[in-house]
mmCIF file with all atom_site columns, C-alpha atoms in Angstrom:
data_model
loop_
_atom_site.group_PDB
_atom_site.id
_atom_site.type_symbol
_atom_site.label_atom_id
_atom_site.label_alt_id
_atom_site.label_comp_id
_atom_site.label_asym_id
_atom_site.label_entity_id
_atom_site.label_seq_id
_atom_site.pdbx_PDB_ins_code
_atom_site.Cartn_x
_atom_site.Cartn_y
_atom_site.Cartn_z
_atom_site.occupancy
_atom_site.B_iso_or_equiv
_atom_site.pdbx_formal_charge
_atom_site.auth_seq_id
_atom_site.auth_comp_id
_atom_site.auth_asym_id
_atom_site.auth_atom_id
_atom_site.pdbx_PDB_model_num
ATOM 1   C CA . UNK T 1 1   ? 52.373 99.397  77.890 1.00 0.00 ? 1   UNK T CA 1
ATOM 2   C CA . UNK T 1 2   ? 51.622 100.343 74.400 1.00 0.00 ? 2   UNK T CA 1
ATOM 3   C CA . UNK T 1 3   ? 52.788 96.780  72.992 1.00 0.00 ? 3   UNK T CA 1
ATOM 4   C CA . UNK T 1 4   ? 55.888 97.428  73.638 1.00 0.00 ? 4   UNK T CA 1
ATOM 5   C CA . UNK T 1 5   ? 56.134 93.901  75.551 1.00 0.00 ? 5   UNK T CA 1
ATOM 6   C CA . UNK T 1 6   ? 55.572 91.949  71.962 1.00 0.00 ? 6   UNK T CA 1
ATOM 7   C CA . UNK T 1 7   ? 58.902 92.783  70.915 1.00 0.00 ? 7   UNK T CA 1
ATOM 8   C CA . UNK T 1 8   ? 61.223 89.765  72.292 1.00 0.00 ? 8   UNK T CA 1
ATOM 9   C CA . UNK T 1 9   ? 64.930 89.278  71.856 1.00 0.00 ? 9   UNK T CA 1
ATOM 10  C CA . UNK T 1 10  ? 68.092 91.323  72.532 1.00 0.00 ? 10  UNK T CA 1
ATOM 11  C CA . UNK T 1 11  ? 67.979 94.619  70.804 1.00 0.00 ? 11  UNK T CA 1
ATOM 12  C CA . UNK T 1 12  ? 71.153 94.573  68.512 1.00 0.00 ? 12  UNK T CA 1
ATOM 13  C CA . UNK T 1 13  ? 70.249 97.294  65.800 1.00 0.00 ? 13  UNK T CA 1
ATOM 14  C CA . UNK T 1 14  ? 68.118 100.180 65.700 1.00 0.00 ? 14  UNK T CA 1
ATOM 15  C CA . UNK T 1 15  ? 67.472 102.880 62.367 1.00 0.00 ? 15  UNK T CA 1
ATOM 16  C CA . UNK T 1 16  ? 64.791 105.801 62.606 1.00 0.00 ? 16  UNK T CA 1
ATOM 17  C CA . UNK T 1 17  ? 63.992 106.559 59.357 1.00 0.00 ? 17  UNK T CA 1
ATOM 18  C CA . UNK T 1 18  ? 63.051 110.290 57.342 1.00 0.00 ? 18  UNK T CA 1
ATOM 19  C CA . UNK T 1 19  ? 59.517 109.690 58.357 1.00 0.00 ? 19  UNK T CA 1
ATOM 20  C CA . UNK T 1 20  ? 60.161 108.894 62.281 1.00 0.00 ? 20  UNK T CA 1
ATOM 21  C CA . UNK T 1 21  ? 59.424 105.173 61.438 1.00 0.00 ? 21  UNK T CA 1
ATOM 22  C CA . UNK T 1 22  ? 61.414 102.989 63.584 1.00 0.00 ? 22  UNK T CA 1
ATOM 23  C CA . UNK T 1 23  ? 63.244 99.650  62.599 1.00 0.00 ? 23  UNK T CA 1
ATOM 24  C CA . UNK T 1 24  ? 64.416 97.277  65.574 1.00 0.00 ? 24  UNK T CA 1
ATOM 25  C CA . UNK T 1 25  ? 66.474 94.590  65.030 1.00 0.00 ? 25  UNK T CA 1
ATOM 26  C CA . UNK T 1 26  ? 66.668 92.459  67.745 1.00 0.00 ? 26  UNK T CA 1
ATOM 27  C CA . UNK T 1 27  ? 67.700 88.482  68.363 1.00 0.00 ? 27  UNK T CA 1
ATOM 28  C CA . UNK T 1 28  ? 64.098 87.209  67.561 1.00 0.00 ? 28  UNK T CA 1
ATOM 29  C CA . UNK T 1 29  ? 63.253 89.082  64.810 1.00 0.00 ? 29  UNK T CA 1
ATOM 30  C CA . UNK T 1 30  ? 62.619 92.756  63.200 1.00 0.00 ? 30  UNK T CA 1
ATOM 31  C CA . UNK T 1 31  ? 59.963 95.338  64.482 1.00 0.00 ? 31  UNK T CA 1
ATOM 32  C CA . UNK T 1 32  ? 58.790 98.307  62.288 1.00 0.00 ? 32  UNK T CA 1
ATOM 33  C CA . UNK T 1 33  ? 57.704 100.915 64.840 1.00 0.00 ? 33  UNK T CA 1
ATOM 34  C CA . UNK T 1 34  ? 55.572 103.778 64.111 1.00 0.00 ? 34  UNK T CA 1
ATOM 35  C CA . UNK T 1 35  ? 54.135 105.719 66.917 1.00 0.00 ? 35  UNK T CA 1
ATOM 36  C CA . UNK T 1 36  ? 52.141 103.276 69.227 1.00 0.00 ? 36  UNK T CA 1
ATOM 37  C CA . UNK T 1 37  ? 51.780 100.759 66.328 1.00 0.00 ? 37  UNK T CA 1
ATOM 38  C CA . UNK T 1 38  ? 54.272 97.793  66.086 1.00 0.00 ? 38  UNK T CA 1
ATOM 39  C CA . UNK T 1 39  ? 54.483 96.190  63.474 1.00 0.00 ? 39  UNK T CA 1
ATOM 40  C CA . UNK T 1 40  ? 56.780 92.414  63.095 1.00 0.00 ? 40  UNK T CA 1
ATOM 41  C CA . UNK T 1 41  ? 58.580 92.351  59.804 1.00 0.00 ? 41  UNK T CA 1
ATOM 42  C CA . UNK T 1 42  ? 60.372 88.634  60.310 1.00 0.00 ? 42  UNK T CA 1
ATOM 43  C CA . UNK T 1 43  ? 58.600 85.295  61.035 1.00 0.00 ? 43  UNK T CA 1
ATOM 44  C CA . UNK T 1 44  ? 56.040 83.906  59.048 1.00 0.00 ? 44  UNK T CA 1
ATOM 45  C CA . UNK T 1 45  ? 54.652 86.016  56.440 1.00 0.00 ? 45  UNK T CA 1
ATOM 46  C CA . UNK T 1 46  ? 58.128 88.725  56.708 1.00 0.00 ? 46  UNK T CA 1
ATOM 47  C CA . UNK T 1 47  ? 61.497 87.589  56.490 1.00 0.00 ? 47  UNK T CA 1
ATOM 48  C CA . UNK T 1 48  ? 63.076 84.325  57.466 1.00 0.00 ? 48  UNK T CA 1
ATOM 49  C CA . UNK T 1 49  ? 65.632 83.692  60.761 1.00 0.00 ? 49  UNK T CA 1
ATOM 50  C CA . UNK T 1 50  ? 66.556 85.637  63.374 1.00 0.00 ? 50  UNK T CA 1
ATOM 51  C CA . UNK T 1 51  ? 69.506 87.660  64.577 1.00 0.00 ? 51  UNK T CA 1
ATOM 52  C CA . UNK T 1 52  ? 68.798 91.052  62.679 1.00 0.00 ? 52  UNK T CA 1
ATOM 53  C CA . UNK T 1 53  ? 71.961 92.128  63.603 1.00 0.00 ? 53  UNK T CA 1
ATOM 54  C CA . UNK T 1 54  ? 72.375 95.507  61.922 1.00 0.00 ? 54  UNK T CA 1
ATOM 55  C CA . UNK T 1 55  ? 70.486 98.114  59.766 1.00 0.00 ? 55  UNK T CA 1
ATOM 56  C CA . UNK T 1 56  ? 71.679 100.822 57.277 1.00 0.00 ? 56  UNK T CA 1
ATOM 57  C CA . UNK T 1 57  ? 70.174 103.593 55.310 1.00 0.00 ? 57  UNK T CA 1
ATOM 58  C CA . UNK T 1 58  ? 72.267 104.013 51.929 1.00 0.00 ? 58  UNK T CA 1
ATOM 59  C CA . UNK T 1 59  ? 72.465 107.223 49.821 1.00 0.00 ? 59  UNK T CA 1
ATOM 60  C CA . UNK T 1 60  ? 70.058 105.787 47.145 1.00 0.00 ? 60  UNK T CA 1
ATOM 61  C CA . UNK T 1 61  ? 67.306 105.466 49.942 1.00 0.00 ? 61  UNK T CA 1
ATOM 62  C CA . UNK T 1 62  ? 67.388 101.872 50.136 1.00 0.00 ? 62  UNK T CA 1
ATOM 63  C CA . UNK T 1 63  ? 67.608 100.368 53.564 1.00 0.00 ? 63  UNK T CA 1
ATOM 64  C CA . UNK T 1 64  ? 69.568 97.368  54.285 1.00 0.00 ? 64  UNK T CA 1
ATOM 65  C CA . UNK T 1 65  ? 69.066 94.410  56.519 1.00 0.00 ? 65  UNK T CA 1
ATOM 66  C CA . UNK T 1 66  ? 72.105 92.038  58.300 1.00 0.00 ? 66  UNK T CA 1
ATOM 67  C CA . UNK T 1 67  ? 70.677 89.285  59.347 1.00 0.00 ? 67  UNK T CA 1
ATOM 68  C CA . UNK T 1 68  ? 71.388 85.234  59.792 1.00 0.00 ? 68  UNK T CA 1
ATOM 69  C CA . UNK T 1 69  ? 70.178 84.538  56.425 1.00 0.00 ? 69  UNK T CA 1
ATOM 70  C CA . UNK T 1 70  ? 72.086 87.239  54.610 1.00 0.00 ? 70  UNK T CA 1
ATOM 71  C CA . UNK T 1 71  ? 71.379 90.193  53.554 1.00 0.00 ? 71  UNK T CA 1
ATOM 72  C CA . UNK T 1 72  ? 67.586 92.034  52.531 1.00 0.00 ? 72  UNK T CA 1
ATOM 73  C CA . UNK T 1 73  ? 67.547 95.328  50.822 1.00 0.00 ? 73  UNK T CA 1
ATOM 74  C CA . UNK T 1 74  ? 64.271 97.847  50.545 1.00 0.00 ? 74  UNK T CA 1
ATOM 75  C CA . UNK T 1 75  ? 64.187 100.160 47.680 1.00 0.00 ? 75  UNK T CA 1
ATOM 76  C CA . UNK T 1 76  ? 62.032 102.974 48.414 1.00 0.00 ? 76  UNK T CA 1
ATOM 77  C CA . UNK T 1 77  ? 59.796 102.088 45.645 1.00 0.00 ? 77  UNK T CA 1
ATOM 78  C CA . UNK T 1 78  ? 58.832 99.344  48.205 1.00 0.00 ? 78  UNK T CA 1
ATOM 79  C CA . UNK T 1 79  ? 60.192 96.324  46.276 1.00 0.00 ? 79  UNK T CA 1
ATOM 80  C CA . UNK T 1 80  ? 63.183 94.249  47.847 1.00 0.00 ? 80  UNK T CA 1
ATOM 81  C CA . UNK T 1 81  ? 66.202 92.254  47.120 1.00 0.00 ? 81  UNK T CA 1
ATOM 82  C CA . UNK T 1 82  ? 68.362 89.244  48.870 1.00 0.00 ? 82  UNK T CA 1
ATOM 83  C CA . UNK T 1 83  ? 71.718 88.389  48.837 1.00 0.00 ? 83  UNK T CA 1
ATOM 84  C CA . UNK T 1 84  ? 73.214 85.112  50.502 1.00 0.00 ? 84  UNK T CA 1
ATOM 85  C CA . UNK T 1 85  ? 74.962 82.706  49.740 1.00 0.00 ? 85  UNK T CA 1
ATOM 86  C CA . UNK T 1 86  ? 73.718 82.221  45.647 1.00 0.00 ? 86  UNK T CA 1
ATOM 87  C CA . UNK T 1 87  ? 74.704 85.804  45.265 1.00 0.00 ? 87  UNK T CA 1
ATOM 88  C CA . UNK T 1 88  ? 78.540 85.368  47.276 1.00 0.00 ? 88  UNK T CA 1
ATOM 89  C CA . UNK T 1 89  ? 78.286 85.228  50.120 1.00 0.00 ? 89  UNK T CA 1
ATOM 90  C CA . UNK T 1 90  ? 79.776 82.113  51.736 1.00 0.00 ? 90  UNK T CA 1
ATOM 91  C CA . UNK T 1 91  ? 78.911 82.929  55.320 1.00 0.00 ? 91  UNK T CA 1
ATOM 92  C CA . UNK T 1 92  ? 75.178 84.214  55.029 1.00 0.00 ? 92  UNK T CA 1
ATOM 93  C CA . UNK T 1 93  ? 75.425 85.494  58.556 1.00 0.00 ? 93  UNK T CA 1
ATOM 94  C CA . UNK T 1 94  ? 75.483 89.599  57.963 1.00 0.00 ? 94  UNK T CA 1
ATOM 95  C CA . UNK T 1 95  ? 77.059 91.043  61.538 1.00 0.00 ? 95  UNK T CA 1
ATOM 96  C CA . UNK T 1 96  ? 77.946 94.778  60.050 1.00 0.00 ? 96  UNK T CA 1
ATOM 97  C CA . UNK T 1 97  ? 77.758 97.056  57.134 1.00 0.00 ? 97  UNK T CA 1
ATOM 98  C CA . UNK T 1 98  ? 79.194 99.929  55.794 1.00 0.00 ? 98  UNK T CA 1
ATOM 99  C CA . UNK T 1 99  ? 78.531 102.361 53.108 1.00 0.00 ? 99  UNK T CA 1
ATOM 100 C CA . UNK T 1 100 ? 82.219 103.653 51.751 1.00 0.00 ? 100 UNK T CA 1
ATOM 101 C CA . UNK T 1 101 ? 82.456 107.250 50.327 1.00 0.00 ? 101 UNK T CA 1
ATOM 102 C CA . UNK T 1 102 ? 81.989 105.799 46.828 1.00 0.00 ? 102 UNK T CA 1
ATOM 103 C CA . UNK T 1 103 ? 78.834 104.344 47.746 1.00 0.00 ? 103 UNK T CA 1
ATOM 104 C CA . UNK T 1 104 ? 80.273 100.835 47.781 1.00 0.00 ? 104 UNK T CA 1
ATOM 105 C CA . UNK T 1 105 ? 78.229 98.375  50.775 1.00 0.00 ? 105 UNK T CA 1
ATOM 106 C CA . UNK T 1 106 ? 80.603 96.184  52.798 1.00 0.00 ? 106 UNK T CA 1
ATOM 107 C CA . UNK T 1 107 ? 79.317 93.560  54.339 1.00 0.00 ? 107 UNK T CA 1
ATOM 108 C CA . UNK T 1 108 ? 81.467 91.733  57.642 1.00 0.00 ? 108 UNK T CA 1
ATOM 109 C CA . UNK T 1 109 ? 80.371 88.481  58.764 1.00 0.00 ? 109 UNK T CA 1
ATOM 110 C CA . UNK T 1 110 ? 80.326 85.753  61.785 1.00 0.00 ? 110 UNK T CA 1
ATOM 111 C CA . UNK T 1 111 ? 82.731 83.934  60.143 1.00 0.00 ? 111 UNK T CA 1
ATOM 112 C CA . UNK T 1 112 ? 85.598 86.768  59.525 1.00 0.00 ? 112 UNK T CA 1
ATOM 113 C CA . UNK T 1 113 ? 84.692 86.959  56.204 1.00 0.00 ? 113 UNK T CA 1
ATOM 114 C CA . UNK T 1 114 ? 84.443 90.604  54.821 1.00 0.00 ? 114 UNK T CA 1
ATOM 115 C CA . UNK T 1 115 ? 82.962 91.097  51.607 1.00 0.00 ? 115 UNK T CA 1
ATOM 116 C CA . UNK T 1 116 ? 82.288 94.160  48.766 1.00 0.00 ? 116 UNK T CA 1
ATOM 117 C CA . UNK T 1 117 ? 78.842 95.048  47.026 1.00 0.00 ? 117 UNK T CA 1
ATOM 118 C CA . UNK T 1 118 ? 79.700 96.830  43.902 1.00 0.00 ? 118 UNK T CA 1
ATOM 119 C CA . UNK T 1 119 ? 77.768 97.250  40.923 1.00 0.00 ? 119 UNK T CA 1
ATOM 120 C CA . UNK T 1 120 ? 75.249 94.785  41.832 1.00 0.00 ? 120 UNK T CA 1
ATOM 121 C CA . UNK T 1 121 ? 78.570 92.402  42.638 1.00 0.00 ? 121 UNK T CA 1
ATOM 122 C CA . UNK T 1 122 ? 79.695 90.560  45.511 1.00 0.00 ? 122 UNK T CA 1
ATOM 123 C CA . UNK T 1 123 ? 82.808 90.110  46.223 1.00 0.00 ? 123 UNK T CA 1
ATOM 124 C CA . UNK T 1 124 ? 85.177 89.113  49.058 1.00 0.00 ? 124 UNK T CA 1
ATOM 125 C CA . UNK T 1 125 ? 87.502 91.789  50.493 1.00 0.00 ? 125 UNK T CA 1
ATOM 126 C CA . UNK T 1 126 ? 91.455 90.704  50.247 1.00 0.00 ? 126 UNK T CA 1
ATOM 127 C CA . UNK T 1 127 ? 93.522 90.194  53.341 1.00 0.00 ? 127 UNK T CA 1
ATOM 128 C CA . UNK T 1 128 ? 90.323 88.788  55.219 1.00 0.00 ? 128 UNK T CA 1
ATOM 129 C CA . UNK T 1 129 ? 93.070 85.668  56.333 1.00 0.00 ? 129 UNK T CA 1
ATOM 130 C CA . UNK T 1 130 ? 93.877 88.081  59.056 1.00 0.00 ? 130 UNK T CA 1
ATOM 131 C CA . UNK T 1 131 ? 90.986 87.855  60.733 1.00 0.00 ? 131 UNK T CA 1
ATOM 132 C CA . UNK T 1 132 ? 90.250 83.881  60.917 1.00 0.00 ? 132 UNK T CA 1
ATOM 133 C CA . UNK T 1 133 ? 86.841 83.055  61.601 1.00 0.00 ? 133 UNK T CA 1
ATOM 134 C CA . UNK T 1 134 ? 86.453 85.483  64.476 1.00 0.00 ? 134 UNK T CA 1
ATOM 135 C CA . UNK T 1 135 ? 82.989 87.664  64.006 1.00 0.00 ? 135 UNK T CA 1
ATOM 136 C CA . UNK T 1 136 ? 83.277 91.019  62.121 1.00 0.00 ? 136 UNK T CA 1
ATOM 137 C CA . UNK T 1 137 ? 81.651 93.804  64.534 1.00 0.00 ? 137 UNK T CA 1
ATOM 138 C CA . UNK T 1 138 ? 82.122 97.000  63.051 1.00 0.00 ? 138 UNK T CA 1
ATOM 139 C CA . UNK T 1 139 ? 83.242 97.992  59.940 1.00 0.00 ? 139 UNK T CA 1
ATOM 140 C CA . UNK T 1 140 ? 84.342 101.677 59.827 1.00 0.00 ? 140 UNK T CA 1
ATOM 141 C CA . UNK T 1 141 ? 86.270 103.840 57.016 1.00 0.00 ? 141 UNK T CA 1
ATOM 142 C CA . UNK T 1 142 ? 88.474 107.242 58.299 1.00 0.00 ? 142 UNK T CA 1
ATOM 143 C CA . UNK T 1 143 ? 88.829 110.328 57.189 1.00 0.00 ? 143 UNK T CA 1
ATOM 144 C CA . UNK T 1 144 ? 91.757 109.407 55.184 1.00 0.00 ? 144 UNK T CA 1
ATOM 145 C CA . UNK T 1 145 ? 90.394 106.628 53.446 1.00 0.00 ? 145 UNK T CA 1
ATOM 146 C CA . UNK T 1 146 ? 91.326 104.148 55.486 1.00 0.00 ? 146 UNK T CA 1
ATOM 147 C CA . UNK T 1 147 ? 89.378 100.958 56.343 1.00 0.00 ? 147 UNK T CA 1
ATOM 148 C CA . UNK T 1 148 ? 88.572 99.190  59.667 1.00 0.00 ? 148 UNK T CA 1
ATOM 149 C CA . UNK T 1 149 ? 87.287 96.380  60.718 1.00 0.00 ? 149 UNK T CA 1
ATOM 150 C CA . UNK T 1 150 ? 86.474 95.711  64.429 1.00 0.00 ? 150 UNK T CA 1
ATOM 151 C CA . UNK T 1 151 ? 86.391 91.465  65.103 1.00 0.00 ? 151 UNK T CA 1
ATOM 152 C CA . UNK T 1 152 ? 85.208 89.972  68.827 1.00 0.00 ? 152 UNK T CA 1
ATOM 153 C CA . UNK T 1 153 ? 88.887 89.668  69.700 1.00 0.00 ? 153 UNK T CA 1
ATOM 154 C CA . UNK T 1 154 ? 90.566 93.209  68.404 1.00 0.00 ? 154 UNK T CA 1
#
């Protein structure tokens, strides 16, 4: 009940935001959930593609979008920016972000490919030969400053 059946796909991100908003990221597209409404963000009309594969919520406010065709960030003034391929990225296919402590965005891809927003700059991460073209999952940074990146194989 409550429409809750319109939403198709495999959930694969989720983000509540300040005002108890909902984004969904699933395999078919993105959902904006507030209350009982639902609201689709991709498809015709929203944002292209599918596979809205992860969500973040940045220090600046903006909110950031992983998705097949790249990456889609909200300012909260309510006006947006992509990133894909023109801007760097060679795989467009966003599977993970991360803010660091310096308020640096990385990005990991399907491809293996693990790149760095700085500055309004993309650029790819060194030593990403390590990981081939298996999928970036998680990207993660310790308390030491240390960085991680979780692929499908390890």
């Amino acid at each position: 009940g409550g429409g809750w059946e319109q939403i198709t796909g495999v959930a694969r991100s989720y983000l509540e935001l300040a005002d108890g908003r909902i984004l969904l990221g699933t395999s078919d597209g993105l959902w904006r959930i507030s209350g009982e409404r639902i609201e689709k963000l991709s498809g015709p009309g929203g944002l292209p593609g599918t596979g809205f594969n992860c969500l973040l919520k940045t220090t600046d406010g903006s909110v950031w979008i992983g998705y097949t065709h790249g990456l889609h960030r909200m300012y909260p003034d309510g006006t947006s920016e992509d990133y894909a391929t023109a801007q760097g990225l060679i795989d467009p296919r966003v599977s993970a972000l991360l803010q660091d402590r310096h308020g640096d965005l990385w990005i990991g891809t399907y491809s293996g490919g693990v790149y760095r927003l700085a500055h309004g700059r993309i650029e790819a991460a060194t030593h990403t030969d390590q990981f081939g073209t298996t999928p970036v999952r998680r990207l993660i940074e310790d308390r030491e400053d240390g960085f991680w990146v979780v692929t499908a194989t390890g």
